[in-house]
Short mmCIF file of N, CA and C in Angstrom, two decimals:
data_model
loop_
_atom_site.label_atom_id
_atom_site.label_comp_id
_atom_site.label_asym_id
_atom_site.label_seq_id
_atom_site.Cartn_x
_atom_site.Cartn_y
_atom_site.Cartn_z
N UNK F 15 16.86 10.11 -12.18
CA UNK F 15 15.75 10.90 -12.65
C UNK F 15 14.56 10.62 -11.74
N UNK F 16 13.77 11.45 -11.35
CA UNK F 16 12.85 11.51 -10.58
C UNK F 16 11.51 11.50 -11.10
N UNK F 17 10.39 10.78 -10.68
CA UNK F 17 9.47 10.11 -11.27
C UNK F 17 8.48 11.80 -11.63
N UNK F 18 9.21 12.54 -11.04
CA UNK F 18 8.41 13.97 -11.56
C UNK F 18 8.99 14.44 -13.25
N UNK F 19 10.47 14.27 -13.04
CA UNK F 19 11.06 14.26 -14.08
C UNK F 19 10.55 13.38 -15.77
N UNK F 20 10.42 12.01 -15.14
CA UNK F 20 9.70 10.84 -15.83
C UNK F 20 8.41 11.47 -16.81
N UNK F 21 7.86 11.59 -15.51
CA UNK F 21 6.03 12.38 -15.97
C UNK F 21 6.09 13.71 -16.81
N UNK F 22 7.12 14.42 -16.77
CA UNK F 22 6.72 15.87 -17.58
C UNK F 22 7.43 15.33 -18.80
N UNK F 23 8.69 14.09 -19.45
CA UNK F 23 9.11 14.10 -20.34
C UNK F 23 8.03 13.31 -21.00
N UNK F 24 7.14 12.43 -20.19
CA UNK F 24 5.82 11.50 -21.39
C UNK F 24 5.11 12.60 -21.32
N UNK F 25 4.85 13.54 -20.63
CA UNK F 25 3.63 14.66 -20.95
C UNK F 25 4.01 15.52 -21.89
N UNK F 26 5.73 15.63 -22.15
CA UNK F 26 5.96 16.55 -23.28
C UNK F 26 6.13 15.57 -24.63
N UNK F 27 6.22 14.51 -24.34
CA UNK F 27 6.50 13.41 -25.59
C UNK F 27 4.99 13.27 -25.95
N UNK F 28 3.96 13.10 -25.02
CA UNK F 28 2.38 13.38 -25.85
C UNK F 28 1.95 14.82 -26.33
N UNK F 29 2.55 15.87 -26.12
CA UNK F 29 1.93 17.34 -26.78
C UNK F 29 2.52 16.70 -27.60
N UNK F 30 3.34 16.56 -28.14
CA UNK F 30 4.47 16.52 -29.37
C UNK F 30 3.96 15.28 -30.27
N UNK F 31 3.15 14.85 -29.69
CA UNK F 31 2.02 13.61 -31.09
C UNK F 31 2.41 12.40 -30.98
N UNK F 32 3.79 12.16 -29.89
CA UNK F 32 4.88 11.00 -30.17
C UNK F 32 3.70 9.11 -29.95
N UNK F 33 2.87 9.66 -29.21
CA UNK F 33 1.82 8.68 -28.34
C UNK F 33 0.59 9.07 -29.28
N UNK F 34 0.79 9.39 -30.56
CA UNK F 34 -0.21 8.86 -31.48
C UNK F 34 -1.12 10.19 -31.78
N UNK F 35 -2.85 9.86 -32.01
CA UNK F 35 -3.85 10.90 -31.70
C UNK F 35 -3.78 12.00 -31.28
N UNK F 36 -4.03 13.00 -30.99
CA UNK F 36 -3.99 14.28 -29.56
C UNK F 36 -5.39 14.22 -29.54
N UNK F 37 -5.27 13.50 -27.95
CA UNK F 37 -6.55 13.61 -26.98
C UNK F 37 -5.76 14.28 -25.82
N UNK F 38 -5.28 15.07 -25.56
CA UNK F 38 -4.46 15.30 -24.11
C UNK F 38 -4.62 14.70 -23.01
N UNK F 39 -5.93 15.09 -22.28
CA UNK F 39 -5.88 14.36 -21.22
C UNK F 39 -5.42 12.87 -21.22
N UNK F 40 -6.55 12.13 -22.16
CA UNK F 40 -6.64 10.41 -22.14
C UNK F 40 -5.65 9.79 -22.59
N UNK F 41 -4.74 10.56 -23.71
CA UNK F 41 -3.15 10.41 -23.88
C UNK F 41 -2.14 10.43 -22.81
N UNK F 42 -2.53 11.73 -22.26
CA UNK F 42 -1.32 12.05 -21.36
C UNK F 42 -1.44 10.88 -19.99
N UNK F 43 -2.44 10.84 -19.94
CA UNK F 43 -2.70 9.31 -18.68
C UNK F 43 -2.43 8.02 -19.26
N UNK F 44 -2.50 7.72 -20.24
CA UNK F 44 -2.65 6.51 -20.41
C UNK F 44 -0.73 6.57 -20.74
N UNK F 45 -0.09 7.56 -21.35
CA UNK F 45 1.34 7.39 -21.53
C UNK F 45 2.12 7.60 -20.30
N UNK F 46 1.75 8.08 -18.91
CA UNK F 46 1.83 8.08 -17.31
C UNK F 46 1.83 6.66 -17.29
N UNK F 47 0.68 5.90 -17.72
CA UNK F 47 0.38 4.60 -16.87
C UNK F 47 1.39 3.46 -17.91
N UNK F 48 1.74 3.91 -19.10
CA UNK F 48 2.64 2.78 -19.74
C UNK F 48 4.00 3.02 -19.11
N UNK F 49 4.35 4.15 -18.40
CA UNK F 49 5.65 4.86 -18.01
C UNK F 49 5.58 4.14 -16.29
N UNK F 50 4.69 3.45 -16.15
CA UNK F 50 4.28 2.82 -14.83
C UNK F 50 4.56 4.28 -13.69
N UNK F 51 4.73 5.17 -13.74
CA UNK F 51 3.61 6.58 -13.27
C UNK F 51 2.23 6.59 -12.82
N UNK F 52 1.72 5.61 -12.64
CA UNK F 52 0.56 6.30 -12.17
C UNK F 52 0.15 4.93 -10.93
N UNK F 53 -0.08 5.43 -10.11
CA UNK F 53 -0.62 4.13 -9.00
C UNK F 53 -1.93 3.39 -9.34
N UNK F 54 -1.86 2.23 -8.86
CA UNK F 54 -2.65 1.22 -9.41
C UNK F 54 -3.85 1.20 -8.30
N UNK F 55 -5.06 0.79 -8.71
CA UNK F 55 -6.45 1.19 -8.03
C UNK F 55 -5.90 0.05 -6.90
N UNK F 56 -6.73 0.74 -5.68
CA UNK F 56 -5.86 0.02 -4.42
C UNK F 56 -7.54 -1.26 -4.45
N UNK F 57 -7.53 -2.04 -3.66
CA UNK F 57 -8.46 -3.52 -3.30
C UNK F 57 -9.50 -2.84 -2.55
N UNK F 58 -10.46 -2.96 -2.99
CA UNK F 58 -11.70 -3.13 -1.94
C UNK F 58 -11.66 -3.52 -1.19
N UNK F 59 -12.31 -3.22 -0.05
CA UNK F 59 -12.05 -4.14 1.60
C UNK F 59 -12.97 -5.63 1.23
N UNK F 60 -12.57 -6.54 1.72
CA UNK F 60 -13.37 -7.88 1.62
C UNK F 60 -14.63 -7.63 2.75
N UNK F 61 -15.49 -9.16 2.41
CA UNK F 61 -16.77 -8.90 3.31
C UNK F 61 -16.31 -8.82 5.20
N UNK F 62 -14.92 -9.47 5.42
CA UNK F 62 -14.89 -9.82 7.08
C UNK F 62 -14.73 -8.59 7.22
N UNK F 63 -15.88 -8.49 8.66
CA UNK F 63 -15.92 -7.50 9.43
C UNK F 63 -15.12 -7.36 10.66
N UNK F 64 -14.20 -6.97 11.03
CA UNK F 64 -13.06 -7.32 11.94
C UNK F 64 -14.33 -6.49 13.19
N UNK F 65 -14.01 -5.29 13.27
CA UNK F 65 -14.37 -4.66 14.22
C UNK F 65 -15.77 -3.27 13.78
N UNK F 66 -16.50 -2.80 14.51
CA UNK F 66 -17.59 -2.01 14.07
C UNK F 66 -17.70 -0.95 13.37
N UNK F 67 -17.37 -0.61 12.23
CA UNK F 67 -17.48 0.42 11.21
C UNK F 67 -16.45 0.26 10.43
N UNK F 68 -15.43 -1.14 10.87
CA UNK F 68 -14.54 -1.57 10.56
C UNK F 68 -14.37 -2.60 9.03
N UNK F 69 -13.40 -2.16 8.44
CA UNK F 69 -13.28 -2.69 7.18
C UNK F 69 -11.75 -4.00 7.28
N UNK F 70 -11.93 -4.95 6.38
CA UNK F 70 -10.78 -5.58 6.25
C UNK F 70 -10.27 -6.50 4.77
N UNK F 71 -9.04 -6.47 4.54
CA UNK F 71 -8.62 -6.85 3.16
C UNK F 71 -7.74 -8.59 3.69
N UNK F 72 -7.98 -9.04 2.39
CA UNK F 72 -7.69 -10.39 2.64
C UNK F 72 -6.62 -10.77 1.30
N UNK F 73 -5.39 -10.14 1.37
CA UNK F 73 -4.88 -10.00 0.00
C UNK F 73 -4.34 -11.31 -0.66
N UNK F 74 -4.31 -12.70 0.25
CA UNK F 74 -4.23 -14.02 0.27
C UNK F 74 -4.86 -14.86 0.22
N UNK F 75 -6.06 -14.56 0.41
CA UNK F 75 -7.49 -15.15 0.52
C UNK F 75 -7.38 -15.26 2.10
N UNK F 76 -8.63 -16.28 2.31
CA UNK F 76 -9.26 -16.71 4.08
C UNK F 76 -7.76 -16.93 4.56
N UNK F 77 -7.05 -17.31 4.25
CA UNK F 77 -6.05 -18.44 4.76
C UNK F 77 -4.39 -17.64 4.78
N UNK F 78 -4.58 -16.55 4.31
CA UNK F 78 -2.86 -15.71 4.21
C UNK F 78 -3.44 -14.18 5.21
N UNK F 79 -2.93 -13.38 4.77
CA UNK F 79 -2.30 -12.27 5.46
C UNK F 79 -4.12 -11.68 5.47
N UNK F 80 -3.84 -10.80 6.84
CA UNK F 80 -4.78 -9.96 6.95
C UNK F 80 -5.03 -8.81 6.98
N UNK F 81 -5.58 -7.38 6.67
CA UNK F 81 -5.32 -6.50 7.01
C UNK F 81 -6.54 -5.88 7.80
N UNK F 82 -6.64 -5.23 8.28
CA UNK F 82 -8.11 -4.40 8.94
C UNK F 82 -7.68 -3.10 9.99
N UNK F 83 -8.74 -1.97 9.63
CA UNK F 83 -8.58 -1.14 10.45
C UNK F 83 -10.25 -0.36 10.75
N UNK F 84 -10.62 0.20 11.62
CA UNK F 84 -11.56 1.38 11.53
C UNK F 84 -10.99 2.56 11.74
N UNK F 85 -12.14 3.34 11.51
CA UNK F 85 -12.39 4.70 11.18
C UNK F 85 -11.28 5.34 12.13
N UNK F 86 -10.17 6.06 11.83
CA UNK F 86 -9.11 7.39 12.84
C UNK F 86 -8.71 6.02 14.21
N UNK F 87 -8.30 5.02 13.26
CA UNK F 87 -7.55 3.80 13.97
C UNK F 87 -5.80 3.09 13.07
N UNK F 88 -5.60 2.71 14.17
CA UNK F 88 -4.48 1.68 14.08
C UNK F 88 -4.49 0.57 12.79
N UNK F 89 -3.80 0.59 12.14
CA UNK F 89 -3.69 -0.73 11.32
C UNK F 89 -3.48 -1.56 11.52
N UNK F 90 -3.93 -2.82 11.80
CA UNK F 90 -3.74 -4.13 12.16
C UNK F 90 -2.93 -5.34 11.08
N UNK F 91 -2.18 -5.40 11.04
CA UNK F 91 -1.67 -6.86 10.41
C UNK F 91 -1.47 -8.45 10.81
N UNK F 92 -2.56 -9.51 9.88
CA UNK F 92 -2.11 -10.72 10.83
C UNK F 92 -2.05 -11.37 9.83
N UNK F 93 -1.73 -12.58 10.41
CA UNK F 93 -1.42 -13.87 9.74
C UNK F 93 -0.21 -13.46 8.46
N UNK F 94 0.59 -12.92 8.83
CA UNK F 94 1.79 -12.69 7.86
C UNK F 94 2.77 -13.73 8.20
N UNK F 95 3.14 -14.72 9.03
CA UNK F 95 4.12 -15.58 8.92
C UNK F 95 4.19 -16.52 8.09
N UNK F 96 5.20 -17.44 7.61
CA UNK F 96 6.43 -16.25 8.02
C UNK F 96 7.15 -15.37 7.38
N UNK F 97 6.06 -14.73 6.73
CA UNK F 97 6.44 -13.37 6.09
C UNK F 97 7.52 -13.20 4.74
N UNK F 98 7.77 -14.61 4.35
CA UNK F 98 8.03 -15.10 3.33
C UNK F 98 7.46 -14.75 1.95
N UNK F 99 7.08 -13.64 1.64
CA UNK F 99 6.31 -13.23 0.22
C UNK F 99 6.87 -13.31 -0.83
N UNK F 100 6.26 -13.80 -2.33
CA UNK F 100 7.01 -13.20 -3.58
C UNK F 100 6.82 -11.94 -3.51
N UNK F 101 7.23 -11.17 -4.81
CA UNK F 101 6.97 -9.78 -4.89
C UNK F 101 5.54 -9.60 -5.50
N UNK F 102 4.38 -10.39 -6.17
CA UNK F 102 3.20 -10.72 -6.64
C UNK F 102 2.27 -10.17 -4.91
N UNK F 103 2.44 -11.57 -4.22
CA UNK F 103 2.28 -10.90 -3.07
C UNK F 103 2.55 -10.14 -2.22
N UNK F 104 3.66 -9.27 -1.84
CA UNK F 104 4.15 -8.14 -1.40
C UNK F 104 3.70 -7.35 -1.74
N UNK F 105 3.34 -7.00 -3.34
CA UNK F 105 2.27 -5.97 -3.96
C UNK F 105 1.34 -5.87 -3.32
N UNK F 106 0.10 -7.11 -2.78
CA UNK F 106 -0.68 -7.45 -2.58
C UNK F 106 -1.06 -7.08 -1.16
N UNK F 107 -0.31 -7.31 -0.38
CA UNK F 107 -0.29 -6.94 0.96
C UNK F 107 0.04 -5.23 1.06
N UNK F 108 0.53 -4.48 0.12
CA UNK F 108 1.25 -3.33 0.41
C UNK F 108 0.12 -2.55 -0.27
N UNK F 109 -0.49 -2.85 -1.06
CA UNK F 109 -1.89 -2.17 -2.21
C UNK F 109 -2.79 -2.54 -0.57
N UNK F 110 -3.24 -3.53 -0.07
CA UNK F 110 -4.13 -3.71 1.51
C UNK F 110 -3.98 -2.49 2.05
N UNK F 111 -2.70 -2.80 2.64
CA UNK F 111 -1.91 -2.01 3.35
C UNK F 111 -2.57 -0.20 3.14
N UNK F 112 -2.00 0.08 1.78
CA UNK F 112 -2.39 1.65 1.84
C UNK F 112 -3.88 1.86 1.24
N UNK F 113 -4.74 0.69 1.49
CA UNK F 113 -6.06 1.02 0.94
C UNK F 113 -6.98 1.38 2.65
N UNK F 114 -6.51 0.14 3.40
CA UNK F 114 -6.34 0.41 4.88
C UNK F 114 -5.93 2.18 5.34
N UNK F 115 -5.22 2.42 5.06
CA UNK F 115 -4.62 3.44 5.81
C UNK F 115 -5.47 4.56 5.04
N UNK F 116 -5.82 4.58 4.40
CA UNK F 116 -7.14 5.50 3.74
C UNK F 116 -8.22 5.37 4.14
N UNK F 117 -8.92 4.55 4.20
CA UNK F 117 -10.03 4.37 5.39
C UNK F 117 -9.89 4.91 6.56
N UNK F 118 -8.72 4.66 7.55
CA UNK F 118 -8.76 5.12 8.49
C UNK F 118 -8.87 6.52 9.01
N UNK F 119 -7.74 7.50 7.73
CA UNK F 119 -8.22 8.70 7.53
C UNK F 119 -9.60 8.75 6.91
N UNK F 120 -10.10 8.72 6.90
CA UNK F 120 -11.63 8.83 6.26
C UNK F 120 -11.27 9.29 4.41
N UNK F 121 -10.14 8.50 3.59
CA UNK F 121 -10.55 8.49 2.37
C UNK F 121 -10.72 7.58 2.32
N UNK F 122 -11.94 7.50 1.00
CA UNK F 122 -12.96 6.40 0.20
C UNK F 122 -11.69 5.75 -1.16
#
């Protein structure tokens, strides 16, 4: 089943009252986000300034993985060795990762 599939059966299981109240919208999202459907707010870039207009995420703190890119640029990854992650951090680096790659296209 396909996560499109997923989403229209909690959106038809909230018209149908199953998720309590009828608020539609704030129902129908919040029964997306218990259905783990909905993507999770990506990390703010941290204060290091890698390069000039340039943003960077530190999903390890000072001392683990790095991410940084500017504006209609390359993504940079460092300090990942040896690349040994739980899946806690793999999240962590991969939420960087596509918060990075939005910046670079110029989304906020």
């Amino acid at each position: 089943m396909s996560n499109i599939d997923r989403a229209a059966g909690v959106i038809y299981d909230t018209l149908n009252g199953q998720y309590g109240d009828f608020r539609f919208p704030m129902d129908a999202a919040q029964a997306l986000a218990d259905a783990g459907l909905i993507a999770p707010d990506l990390p703010e870039p941290n204060e290091a300034n890698f390069v000039p207009d340039g943003k960077g995420w530190l999903p390890g703190g000072p001392h683990g993985p790095s991410v940084w890119t500017a504006p209609d640029s390359r993504i940079m990854v460092q300090r990942l060795e040896p690349g040994d992650l739980t899946p806690a951090e793999a999240r962590e680096v991969a939420h960087a990762l596509l918060a990075a790659a939005n910046y670079s296209e110029g989304k906020q």
